[in-house]
Coordinates of C-alpha atoms in Angstrom, one line a residue:
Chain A
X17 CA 11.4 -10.5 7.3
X18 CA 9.6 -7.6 8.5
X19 CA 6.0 -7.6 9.9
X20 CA 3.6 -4.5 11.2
X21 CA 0.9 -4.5 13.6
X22 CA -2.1 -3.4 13.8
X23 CA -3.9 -4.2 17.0
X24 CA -7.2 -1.8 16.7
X25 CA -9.2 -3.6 13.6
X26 CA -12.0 -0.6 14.5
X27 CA -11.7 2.5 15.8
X28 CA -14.5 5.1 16.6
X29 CA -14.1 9.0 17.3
X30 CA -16.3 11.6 17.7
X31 CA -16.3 14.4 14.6
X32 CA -14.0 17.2 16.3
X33 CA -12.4 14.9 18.6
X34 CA -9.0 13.5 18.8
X35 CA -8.0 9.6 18.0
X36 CA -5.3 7.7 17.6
X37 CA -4.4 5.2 15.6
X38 CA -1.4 1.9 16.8
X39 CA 1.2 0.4 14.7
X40 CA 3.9 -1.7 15.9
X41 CA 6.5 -3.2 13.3
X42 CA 9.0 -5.7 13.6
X43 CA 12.6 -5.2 11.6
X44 CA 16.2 -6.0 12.5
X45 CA 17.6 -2.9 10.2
X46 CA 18.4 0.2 12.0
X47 CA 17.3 2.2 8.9
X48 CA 13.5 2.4 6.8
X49 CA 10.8 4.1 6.0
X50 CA 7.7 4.0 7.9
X51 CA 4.2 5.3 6.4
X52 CA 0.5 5.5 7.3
X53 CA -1.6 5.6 4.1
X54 CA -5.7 6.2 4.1
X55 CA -8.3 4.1 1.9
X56 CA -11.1 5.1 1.5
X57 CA -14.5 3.5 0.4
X58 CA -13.4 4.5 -3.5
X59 CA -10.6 2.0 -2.5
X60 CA -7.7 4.4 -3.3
X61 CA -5.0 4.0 -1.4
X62 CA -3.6 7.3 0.2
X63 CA -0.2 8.2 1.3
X64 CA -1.1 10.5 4.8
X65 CA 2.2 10.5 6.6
X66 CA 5.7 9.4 6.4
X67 CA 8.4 8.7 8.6
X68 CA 12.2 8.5 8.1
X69 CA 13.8 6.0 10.7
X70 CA 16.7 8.0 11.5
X71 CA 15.1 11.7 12.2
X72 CA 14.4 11.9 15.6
X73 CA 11.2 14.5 15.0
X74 CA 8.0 12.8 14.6
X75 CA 6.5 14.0 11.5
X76 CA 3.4 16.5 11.1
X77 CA 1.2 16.9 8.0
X78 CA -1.6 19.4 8.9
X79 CA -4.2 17.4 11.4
X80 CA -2.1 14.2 11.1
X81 CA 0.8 13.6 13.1
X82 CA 3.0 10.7 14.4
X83 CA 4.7 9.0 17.2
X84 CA 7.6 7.4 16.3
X85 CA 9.3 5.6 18.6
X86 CA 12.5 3.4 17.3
X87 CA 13.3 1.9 20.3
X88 CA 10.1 0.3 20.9
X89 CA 9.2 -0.2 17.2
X90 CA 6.2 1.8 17.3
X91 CA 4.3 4.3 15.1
X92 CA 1.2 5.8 15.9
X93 CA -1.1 8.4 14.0
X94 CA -3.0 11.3 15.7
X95 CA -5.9 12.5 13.8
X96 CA -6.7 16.2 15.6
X97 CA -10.2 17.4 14.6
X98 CA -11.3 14.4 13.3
X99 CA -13.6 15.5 10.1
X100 CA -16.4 13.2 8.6
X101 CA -13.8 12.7 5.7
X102 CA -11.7 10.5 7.7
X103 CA -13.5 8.0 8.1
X104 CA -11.7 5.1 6.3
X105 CA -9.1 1.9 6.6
X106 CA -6.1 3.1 7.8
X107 CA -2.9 1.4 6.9
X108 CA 0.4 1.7 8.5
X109 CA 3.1 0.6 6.1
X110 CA 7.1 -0.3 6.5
X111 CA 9.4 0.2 3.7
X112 CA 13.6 -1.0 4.0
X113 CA 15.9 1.6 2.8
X114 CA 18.2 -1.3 2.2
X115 CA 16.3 -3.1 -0.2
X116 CA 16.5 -1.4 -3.8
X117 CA 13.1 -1.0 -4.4
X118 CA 9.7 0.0 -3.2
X119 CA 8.5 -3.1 -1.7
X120 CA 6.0 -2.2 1.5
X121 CA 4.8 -4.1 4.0
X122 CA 1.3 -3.5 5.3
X123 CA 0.5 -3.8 8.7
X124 CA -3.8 -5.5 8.8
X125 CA -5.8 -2.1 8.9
X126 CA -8.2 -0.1 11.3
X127 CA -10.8 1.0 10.6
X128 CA -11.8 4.2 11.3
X129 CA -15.3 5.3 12.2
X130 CA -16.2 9.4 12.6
X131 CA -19.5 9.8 14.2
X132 CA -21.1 13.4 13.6
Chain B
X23 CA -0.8 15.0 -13.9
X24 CA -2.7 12.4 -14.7
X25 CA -2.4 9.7 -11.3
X26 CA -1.9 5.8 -11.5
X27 CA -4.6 4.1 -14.0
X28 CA -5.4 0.2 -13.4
X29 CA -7.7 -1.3 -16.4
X30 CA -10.5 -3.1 -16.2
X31 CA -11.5 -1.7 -12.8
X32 CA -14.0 -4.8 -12.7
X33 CA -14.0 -8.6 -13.8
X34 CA -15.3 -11.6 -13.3
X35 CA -13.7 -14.5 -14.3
X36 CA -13.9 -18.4 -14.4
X37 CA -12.0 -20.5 -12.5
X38 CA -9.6 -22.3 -14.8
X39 CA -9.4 -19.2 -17.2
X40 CA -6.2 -16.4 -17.3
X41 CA -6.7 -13.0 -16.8
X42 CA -4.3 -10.0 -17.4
X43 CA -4.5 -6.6 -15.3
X44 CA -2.7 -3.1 -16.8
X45 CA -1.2 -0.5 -14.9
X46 CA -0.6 2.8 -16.1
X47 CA 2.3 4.8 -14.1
X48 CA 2.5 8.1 -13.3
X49 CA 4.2 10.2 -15.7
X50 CA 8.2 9.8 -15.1
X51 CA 7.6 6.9 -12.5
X52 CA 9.7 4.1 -13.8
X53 CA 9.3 1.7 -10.7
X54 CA 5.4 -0.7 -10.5
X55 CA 4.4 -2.7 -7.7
X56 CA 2.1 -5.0 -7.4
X57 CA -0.5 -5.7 -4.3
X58 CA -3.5 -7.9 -3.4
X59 CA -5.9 -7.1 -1.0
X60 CA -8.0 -9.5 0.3
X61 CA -9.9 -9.5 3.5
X62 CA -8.3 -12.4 5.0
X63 CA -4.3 -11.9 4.6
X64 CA -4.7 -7.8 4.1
X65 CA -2.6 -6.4 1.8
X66 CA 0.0 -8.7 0.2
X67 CA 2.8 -7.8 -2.4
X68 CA 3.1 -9.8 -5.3
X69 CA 6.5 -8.1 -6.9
X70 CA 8.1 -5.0 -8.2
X71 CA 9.3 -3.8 -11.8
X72 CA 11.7 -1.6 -12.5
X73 CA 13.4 -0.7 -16.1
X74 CA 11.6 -3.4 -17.4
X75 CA 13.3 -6.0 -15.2
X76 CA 11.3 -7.3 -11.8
X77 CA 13.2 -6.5 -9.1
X78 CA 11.2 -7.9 -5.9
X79 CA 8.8 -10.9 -5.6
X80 CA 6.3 -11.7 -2.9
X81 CA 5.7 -14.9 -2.1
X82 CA 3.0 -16.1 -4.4
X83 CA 3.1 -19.2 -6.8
X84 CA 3.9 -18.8 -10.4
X85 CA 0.9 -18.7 -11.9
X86 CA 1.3 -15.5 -11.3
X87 CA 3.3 -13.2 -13.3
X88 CA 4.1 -9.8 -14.5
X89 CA 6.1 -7.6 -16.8
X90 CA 7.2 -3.8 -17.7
X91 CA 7.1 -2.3 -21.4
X92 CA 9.6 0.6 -22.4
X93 CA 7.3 3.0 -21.2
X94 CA 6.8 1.9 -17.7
X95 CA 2.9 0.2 -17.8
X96 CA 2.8 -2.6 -16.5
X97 CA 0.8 -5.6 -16.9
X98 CA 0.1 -8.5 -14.4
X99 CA -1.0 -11.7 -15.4
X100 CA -3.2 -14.7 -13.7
X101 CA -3.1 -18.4 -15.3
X102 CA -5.2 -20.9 -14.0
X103 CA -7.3 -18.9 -11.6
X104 CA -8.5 -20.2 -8.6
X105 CA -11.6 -19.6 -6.2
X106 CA -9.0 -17.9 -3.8
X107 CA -7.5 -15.1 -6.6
X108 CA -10.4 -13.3 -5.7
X109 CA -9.2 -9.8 -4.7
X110 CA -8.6 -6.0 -5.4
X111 CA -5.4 -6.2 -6.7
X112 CA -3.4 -2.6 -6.6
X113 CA -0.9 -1.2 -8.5
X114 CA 1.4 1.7 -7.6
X115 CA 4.3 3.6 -9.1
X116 CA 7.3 5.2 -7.2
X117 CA 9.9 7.5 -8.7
X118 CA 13.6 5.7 -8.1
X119 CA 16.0 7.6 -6.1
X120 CA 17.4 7.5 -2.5
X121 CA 15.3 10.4 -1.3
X122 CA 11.4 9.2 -3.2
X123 CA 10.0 7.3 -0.8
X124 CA 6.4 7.8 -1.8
X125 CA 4.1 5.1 -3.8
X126 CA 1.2 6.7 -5.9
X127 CA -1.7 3.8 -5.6
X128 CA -4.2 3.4 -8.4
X129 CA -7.5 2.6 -7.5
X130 CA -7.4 -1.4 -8.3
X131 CA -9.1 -3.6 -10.1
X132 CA -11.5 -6.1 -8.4
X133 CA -11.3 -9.3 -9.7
X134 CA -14.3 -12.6 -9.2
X135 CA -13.5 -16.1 -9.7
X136 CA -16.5 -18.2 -10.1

């Protein structure tokens, strides 16, 4: 079975500044889907980012970006600029393309903090 | 285009009684998953339908159960509830194909045991 970790349960960043968020995952399968998804206090879950296991080029959506590493089974988020709107529970997610379906497996959370 | 809708968004509920939770997919979406979020074990799946046919299951006991109509919504049902059922518990919709990856999340209904 799969499992994802996330190590920070708070994080804190400065509006403007940079942070970054960990995720570490645990899989045997060479091929899956990896995501980071945003709630915030409206409880709404968010998809922010995804990543496709088998491209090499760590995906970019505006402010957000990751680092994917295979090898070492981790997948951080960058948050550039950090606005006051960030400020949320970040969730880093793991999805097999194996299985036929849409089952995802949630790593525990941070949560973010954006001080103005 | 209208997003996932989860109805009631609030309820509170006796221990002992049943409870059923709706899910609304978004239009064209023909696969619902099922989560609870609780702040001790984080976000947990509780299974997947698809067609009308459930095609993953977490690991949670049988009183809890689910099922698909023609059109895709989705309904999840509690029996027995206990103390611990308390949670948000999310639904999302994906569309099927080897290329959607993406689950739209509604915004959950909270449920209270007392």
């Amino acid at each position: 079975a799969q499992t994802v970790t996330q190590s920070q349960p708070e994080m804190s960043v400065q509006e403007a500044e940079t942070v970054t968020l960990s995720c570490t995952y645990d899989t045997s399968e060479s091929d899956y889907y990896l995501f980071w998804y945003k709630q915030p206090p409206s409880r709404q879950m968010i998809l922010v980012i995804r990543q496709e296991a088998y491209k090499q080029q760590n995906a970019t959506e505006n402010r957000f970006s990751v680092n994917f590493q295979k090898a070492a089974k981790s997948f951080s988020l960058k948050i550039s600029d950090s606005q006051l709107g960030d400020a949320a529970m970040y969730f880093c997610a793991y999805r097999s393309s194996n299985n036929a379906g849409n089952m995802l497996t949630f790593g525990g959370g941070t949560r973010l903090m954006v001080k103005p | 285009k209208a997003g996932v809708t989860q109805t009631p968004r609030y309820l509170i509920k006796t221990r002992g009684q049943q409870v059923t939770l709706s899910c609304s997919p978004i239009s064209g979406h023909r696969s619902v998953s099922w989560y609870q979020q609780t702040p001790g074990q984080g976000l947990q799946f509780l299974f997947e339908y698809f067609s009308e046919t459930q095609r993953n299951k977490g690991n949670f006991p049988g009183r809890f159960s689910g099922r698909q109509f023609s059109n895709s919504r989705s309904e999840m049902n509690v029996s027995t509830l206990e103390l611990g059922d308390s949670a948000l518990y999310l639904c999302a919709s994906s569309l099927v194909g080897p290329t959607n990856t993406e689950a739209f999340f509604g915004q959950g209904t909270r449920l209270t045991v007392v």
